[in-house]
Amino acid sequence: MISTMHETRNDINHRIRTSMVELLNQQLADAFDLYSQTKQSHWNVKGMHFMQLHLLFDELAEGLTVQIDDIAERATALGGTAQGTARMAAEHSRLPAYPEHITSGVEVVAVLAERYAQYGATTRAAIDNALEHEDQSTADLFIEISRKVDKALWFLEAHLQ
Ligand SMILES: [Fe+2]
């Protein structure tokens, strides 16, 4: 994902900033896709636990909007361009597509758990990547996100155990 870089007084070298912006935009695409899949679940889930799941999914989606904003703004803070439209996310997301016809609570929770687990794994890889580039602040952002994604996955998986 090639992103236009801008001049900045930020002292992190250009090569590192470019790598970090690419990493941030990849995570942004996945996070945006996961947000839309979580909202899709919020709207369409059915069954005896409808209300509880409807509310849980909205809470998870809200958490993702904060992460999406933080990731995009870290990319721009490093002189990059945030690749943040729905079409960009659709083009670059690594998450599996949302199955079209699922509605039962247990199916929907399992689909989301699989995707939150994947996003958690790529977030952990992003921490390592940022640390290898000695960009502590980007690593710190991903560490914070990783903790939140692990918690979201726990909330989802607790329904399946
Ligand atoms: Fe809603």
PDB file of C-alpha atoms and ligand atoms in Angstrom:
ATOM      1  CA  MET A   1       0.000   0.000   0.000  1.00  0.00           C
ATOM      2  CA  ILE A   2       1.955   3.068  -1.206  1.00  0.00           C
ATOM      3  CA  SER A   3       1.151   6.201   0.747  1.00  0.00           C
ATOM      4  CA  THR A   4       2.276   9.750  -0.072  1.00  0.00           C
ATOM      5  CA  MET A   5       4.788  11.044   2.500  1.00  0.00           C
ATOM      6  CA  HIS A   6       4.904  14.691   3.550  1.00  0.00           C
ATOM      7  CA  GLU A   7       7.766  16.826   4.805  1.00  0.00           C
ATOM      8  CA  THR A   8       7.916  16.949   8.595  1.00  0.00           C
ATOM      9  CA  ARG A   9      10.190  18.199  11.360  1.00  0.00           C
ATOM     10  CA  ASN A  10       9.710  14.845  13.114  1.00  0.00           C
ATOM     11  CA  ASP A  11      13.236  13.457  13.657  1.00  0.00           C
ATOM     12  CA  ILE A  12      12.418   9.773  13.005  1.00  0.00           C
ATOM     13  CA  ASN A  13      14.179   8.968   9.760  1.00  0.00           C
ATOM     14  CA  HIS A  14      12.257   8.860   6.498  1.00  0.00           C
ATOM     15  CA  ARG A  15      12.819   5.153   5.862  1.00  0.00           C
ATOM     16  CA  ILE A  16      11.418   4.202   9.274  1.00  0.00           C
ATOM     17  CA  ARG A  17       8.478   6.597   8.977  1.00  0.00           C
ATOM     18  CA  THR A  18       7.618   5.152   5.565  1.00  0.00           C
ATOM     19  CA  SER A  19       7.656   1.581   6.932  1.00  0.00           C
ATOM     20  CA  MET A  20       5.561   2.559   9.937  1.00  0.00           C
ATOM     21  CA  VAL A  21       2.982   4.354   7.787  1.00  0.00           C
ATOM     22  CA  GLU A  22       2.672   1.240   5.636  1.00  0.00           C
ATOM     23  CA  LEU A  23       2.229  -0.899   8.772  1.00  0.00           C
ATOM     24  CA  LEU A  24      -0.310   1.521  10.242  1.00  0.00           C
ATOM     25  CA  ASN A  25      -2.325   1.613   7.014  1.00  0.00           C
ATOM     26  CA  GLN A  26      -2.447  -2.192   6.888  1.00  0.00           C
ATOM     27  CA  GLN A  27      -3.749  -2.330  10.470  1.00  0.00           C
ATOM     28  CA  LEU A  28      -6.158   0.512   9.646  1.00  0.00           C
ATOM     29  CA  ALA A  29      -7.654  -1.503   6.768  1.00  0.00           C
ATOM     30  CA  ASP A  30      -8.137  -4.553   8.999  1.00  0.00           C
ATOM     31  CA  ALA A  31      -9.571  -2.482  11.877  1.00  0.00           C
ATOM     32  CA  PHE A  32     -12.035  -0.699   9.564  1.00  0.00           C
ATOM     33  CA  ASP A  33     -13.155  -3.995   8.054  1.00  0.00           C
ATOM     34  CA  LEU A  34     -13.552  -5.480  11.547  1.00  0.00           C
ATOM     35  CA  TYR A  35     -15.572  -2.416  12.591  1.00  0.00           C
ATOM     36  CA  SER A  36     -17.982  -2.891   9.666  1.00  0.00           C
ATOM     37  CA  GLN A  37     -18.285  -6.634  10.382  1.00  0.00           C
ATOM     38  CA  THR A  38     -19.025  -5.883  14.040  1.00  0.00           C
ATOM     39  CA  LYS A  39     -21.769  -3.418  13.069  1.00  0.00           C
ATOM     40  CA  GLN A  40     -23.145  -5.931  10.568  1.00  0.00           C
ATOM     41  CA  SER A  41     -23.416  -8.348  13.520  1.00  0.00           C
ATOM     42  CA  HIS A  42     -25.001  -5.662  15.725  1.00  0.00           C
ATOM     43  CA  TRP A  43     -27.753  -5.141  13.166  1.00  0.00           C
ATOM     44  CA  ASN A  44     -28.469  -8.688  12.061  1.00  0.00           C
ATOM     45  CA  VAL A  45     -27.975 -11.009  15.021  1.00  0.00           C
ATOM     46  CA  LYS A  46     -31.144 -12.858  16.126  1.00  0.00           C
ATOM     47  CA  GLY A  47     -32.213 -15.290  18.827  1.00  0.00           C
ATOM     48  CA  MET A  48     -32.971 -15.383  22.534  1.00  0.00           C
ATOM     49  CA  HIS A  49     -29.815 -13.438  23.395  1.00  0.00           C
ATOM     50  CA  PHE A  50     -30.495 -10.757  20.812  1.00  0.00           C
ATOM     51  CA  MET A  51     -30.438  -7.736  23.089  1.00  0.00           C
ATOM     52  CA  GLN A  52     -27.325  -8.720  25.002  1.00  0.00           C
ATOM     53  CA  LEU A  53     -25.380  -9.444  21.788  1.00  0.00           C
ATOM     54  CA  HIS A  54     -26.795  -6.390  20.011  1.00  0.00           C
ATOM     55  CA  LEU A  55     -25.427  -4.212  22.827  1.00  0.00           C
ATOM     56  CA  LEU A  56     -22.105  -6.064  23.148  1.00  0.00           C
ATOM     57  CA  PHE A  57     -21.383  -5.737  19.418  1.00  0.00           C
ATOM     58  CA  ASP A  58     -22.108  -2.009  19.545  1.00  0.00           C
ATOM     59  CA  GLU A  59     -19.697  -1.595  22.453  1.00  0.00           C
ATOM     60  CA  LEU A  60     -16.982  -3.485  20.561  1.00  0.00           C
ATOM     61  CA  ALA A  61     -17.607  -1.401  17.427  1.00  0.00           C
ATOM     62  CA  GLU A  62     -17.324   1.798  19.443  1.00  0.00           C
ATOM     63  CA  GLY A  63     -13.973   0.640  20.815  1.00  0.00           C
ATOM     64  CA  LEU A  64     -12.766   0.036  17.265  1.00  0.00           C
ATOM     65  CA  THR A  65     -13.688   3.559  16.135  1.00  0.00           C
ATOM     66  CA  VAL A  66     -11.261   4.909  18.753  1.00  0.00           C
ATOM     67  CA  GLN A  67      -8.521   2.538  17.551  1.00  0.00           C
ATOM     68  CA  ILE A  68      -9.181   3.424  13.910  1.00  0.00           C
ATOM     69  CA  ASP A  69      -8.810   7.125  14.671  1.00  0.00           C
ATOM     70  CA  ASP A  70      -5.618   6.594  16.694  1.00  0.00           C
ATOM     71  CA  ILE A  71      -4.024   4.400  14.002  1.00  0.00           C
ATOM     72  CA  ALA A  72      -4.907   6.832  11.192  1.00  0.00           C
ATOM     73  CA  GLU A  73      -3.621   9.827  13.158  1.00  0.00           C
ATOM     74  CA  ARG A  74      -0.335   8.059  13.976  1.00  0.00           C
ATOM     75  CA  ALA A  75       0.129   7.547  10.210  1.00  0.00           C
ATOM     76  CA  THR A  76      -0.406  11.255   9.543  1.00  0.00           C
ATOM     77  CA  ALA A  77       1.734  12.268  12.545  1.00  0.00           C
ATOM     78  CA  LEU A  78       4.604  10.374  10.889  1.00  0.00           C
ATOM     79  CA  GLY A  79       4.134  12.408   7.703  1.00  0.00           C
ATOM     80  CA  GLY A  80       2.085   9.761   5.934  1.00  0.00           C
ATOM     81  CA  THR A  81      -1.345   9.701   4.361  1.00  0.00           C
ATOM     82  CA  ALA A  82      -4.060   7.715   6.118  1.00  0.00           C
ATOM     83  CA  GLN A  83      -5.726   5.243   3.748  1.00  0.00           C
ATOM     84  CA  GLY A  84      -9.019   5.338   5.563  1.00  0.00           C
ATOM     85  CA  THR A  85     -11.972   5.010   3.202  1.00  0.00           C
ATOM     86  CA  ALA A  86     -14.278   1.981   3.199  1.00  0.00           C
ATOM     87  CA  ARG A  87     -13.075   1.110  -0.321  1.00  0.00           C
ATOM     88  CA  MET A  88      -9.433   1.256   0.747  1.00  0.00           C
ATOM     89  CA  ALA A  89     -10.229  -0.985   3.708  1.00  0.00           C
ATOM     90  CA  ALA A  90     -12.114  -3.420   1.459  1.00  0.00           C
ATOM     91  CA  GLU A  91      -9.199  -3.569  -0.958  1.00  0.00           C
ATOM     92  CA  HIS A  92      -6.490  -4.120   1.648  1.00  0.00           C
ATOM     93  CA  SER A  93      -8.110  -5.956   4.580  1.00  0.00           C
ATOM     94  CA  ARG A  94      -6.677  -9.408   5.329  1.00  0.00           C
ATOM     95  CA  LEU A  95      -9.764 -10.521   7.289  1.00  0.00           C
ATOM     96  CA  PRO A  96     -12.109 -13.138   5.798  1.00  0.00           C
ATOM     97  CA  ALA A  97     -15.268 -11.652   4.255  1.00  0.00           C
ATOM     98  CA  TYR A  98     -18.384 -11.672   6.434  1.00  0.00           C
ATOM     99  CA  PRO A  99     -20.652 -14.660   5.663  1.00  0.00           C
ATOM    100  CA  GLU A 100     -23.840 -13.268   4.150  1.00  0.00           C
ATOM    101  CA  HIS A 101     -26.604 -15.337   5.689  1.00  0.00           C
ATOM    102  CA  ILE A 102     -25.683 -15.941   9.322  1.00  0.00           C
ATOM    103  CA  THR A 103     -27.999 -14.644  12.061  1.00  0.00           C
ATOM    104  CA  SER A 104     -27.928 -17.045  15.040  1.00  0.00           C
ATOM    105  CA  GLY A 105     -26.105 -15.653  18.067  1.00  0.00           C
ATOM    106  CA  VAL A 106     -23.642 -18.517  18.383  1.00  0.00           C
ATOM    107  CA  GLU A 107     -22.695 -18.428  14.678  1.00  0.00           C
ATOM    108  CA  VAL A 108     -22.238 -14.671  14.691  1.00  0.00           C
ATOM    109  CA  VAL A 109     -20.126 -14.746  17.868  1.00  0.00           C
ATOM    110  CA  ALA A 110     -17.919 -17.505  16.385  1.00  0.00           C
ATOM    111  CA  VAL A 111     -17.404 -15.526  13.167  1.00  0.00           C
ATOM    112  CA  LEU A 112     -16.445 -12.431  15.131  1.00  0.00           C
ATOM    113  CA  ALA A 113     -14.196 -14.380  17.548  1.00  0.00           C
ATOM    114  CA  GLU A 114     -12.227 -15.743  14.590  1.00  0.00           C
ATOM    115  CA  ARG A 115     -11.723 -12.252  13.181  1.00  0.00           C
ATOM    116  CA  TYR A 116     -10.876 -10.588  16.524  1.00  0.00           C
ATOM    117  CA  ALA A 117      -8.309 -13.357  17.106  1.00  0.00           C
ATOM    118  CA  GLN A 118      -6.730 -12.643  13.715  1.00  0.00           C
ATOM    119  CA  TYR A 119      -6.693  -8.890  14.364  1.00  0.00           C
ATOM    120  CA  GLY A 120      -5.141  -9.581  17.800  1.00  0.00           C
ATOM    121  CA  ALA A 121      -2.392 -11.659  16.176  1.00  0.00           C
ATOM    122  CA  THR A 122      -1.573  -9.038  13.531  1.00  0.00           C
ATOM    123  CA  THR A 123      -1.592  -6.338  16.221  1.00  0.00           C
ATOM    124  CA  ARG A 124       0.996  -8.340  18.186  1.00  0.00           C
ATOM    125  CA  ALA A 125       3.092  -8.707  15.025  1.00  0.00           C
ATOM    126  CA  ALA A 126       2.752  -4.940  14.508  1.00  0.00           C
ATOM    127  CA  ILE A 127       4.189  -4.335  18.006  1.00  0.00           C
ATOM    128  CA  ASP A 128       7.269  -6.412  17.086  1.00  0.00           C
ATOM    129  CA  ASN A 129       7.587  -4.682  13.733  1.00  0.00           C
ATOM    130  CA  ALA A 130       7.476  -1.214  15.339  1.00  0.00           C
ATOM    131  CA  LEU A 131      10.017  -2.232  18.000  1.00  0.00           C
ATOM    132  CA  GLU A 132      12.361  -3.628  15.335  1.00  0.00           C
ATOM    133  CA  HIS A 133      12.179  -0.186  13.715  1.00  0.00           C
ATOM    134  CA  GLU A 134      12.793   1.420  17.119  1.00  0.00           C
ATOM    135  CA  ASP A 135       9.565   3.399  16.866  1.00  0.00           C
ATOM    136  CA  GLN A 136       8.503   3.131  20.510  1.00  0.00           C
ATOM    137  CA  SER A 137       5.446   5.337  20.146  1.00  0.00           C
ATOM    138  CA  THR A 138       3.934   3.271  17.333  1.00  0.00           C
ATOM    139  CA  ALA A 139       4.716   0.126  19.359  1.00  0.00           C
ATOM    140  CA  ASP A 140       3.033   1.717  22.381  1.00  0.00           C
ATOM    141  CA  LEU A 141      -0.110   2.428  20.346  1.00  0.00           C
ATOM    142  CA  PHE A 142      -0.262  -1.198  19.189  1.00  0.00           C
ATOM    143  CA  ILE A 143       0.402  -2.467  22.732  1.00  0.00           C
ATOM    144  CA  GLU A 144      -2.597  -0.488  23.978  1.00  0.00           C
ATOM    145  CA  ILE A 145      -4.737  -1.787  21.109  1.00  0.00           C
ATOM    146  CA  SER A 146      -3.561  -5.347  21.679  1.00  0.00           C
ATOM    147  CA  ARG A 147      -4.789  -5.275  25.271  1.00  0.00           C
ATOM    148  CA  LYS A 148      -8.209  -4.078  24.095  1.00  0.00           C
ATOM    149  CA  VAL A 149      -8.469  -6.677  21.343  1.00  0.00           C
ATOM    150  CA  ASP A 150      -7.562  -9.474  23.771  1.00  0.00           C
ATOM    151  CA  LYS A 151     -10.337  -8.279  26.071  1.00  0.00           C
ATOM    152  CA  ALA A 152     -12.827  -8.150  23.180  1.00  0.00           C
ATOM    153  CA  LEU A 153     -11.884 -11.695  22.203  1.00  0.00           C
ATOM    154  CA  TRP A 154     -12.416 -12.855  25.790  1.00  0.00           C
ATOM    155  CA  PHE A 155     -15.898 -11.262  25.829  1.00  0.00           C
ATOM    156  CA  LEU A 156     -16.766 -13.061  22.588  1.00  0.00           C
ATOM    157  CA  GLU A 157     -15.261 -16.430  23.460  1.00  0.00           C
ATOM    158  CA  ALA A 158     -16.905 -16.531  26.899  1.00  0.00           C
ATOM    159  CA  HIS A 159     -20.183 -17.036  25.001  1.00  0.00           C
ATOM    160  CA  LEU A 160     -18.819 -20.114  23.270  1.00  0.00           C
ATOM    161  CA  GLN A 161     -17.197 -21.874  26.240  1.00  0.00           C
TER     162      GLN A 161
HETATM  163 FE    FE B   1     -27.230   0.692  16.691  1.00  0.00          FE
END
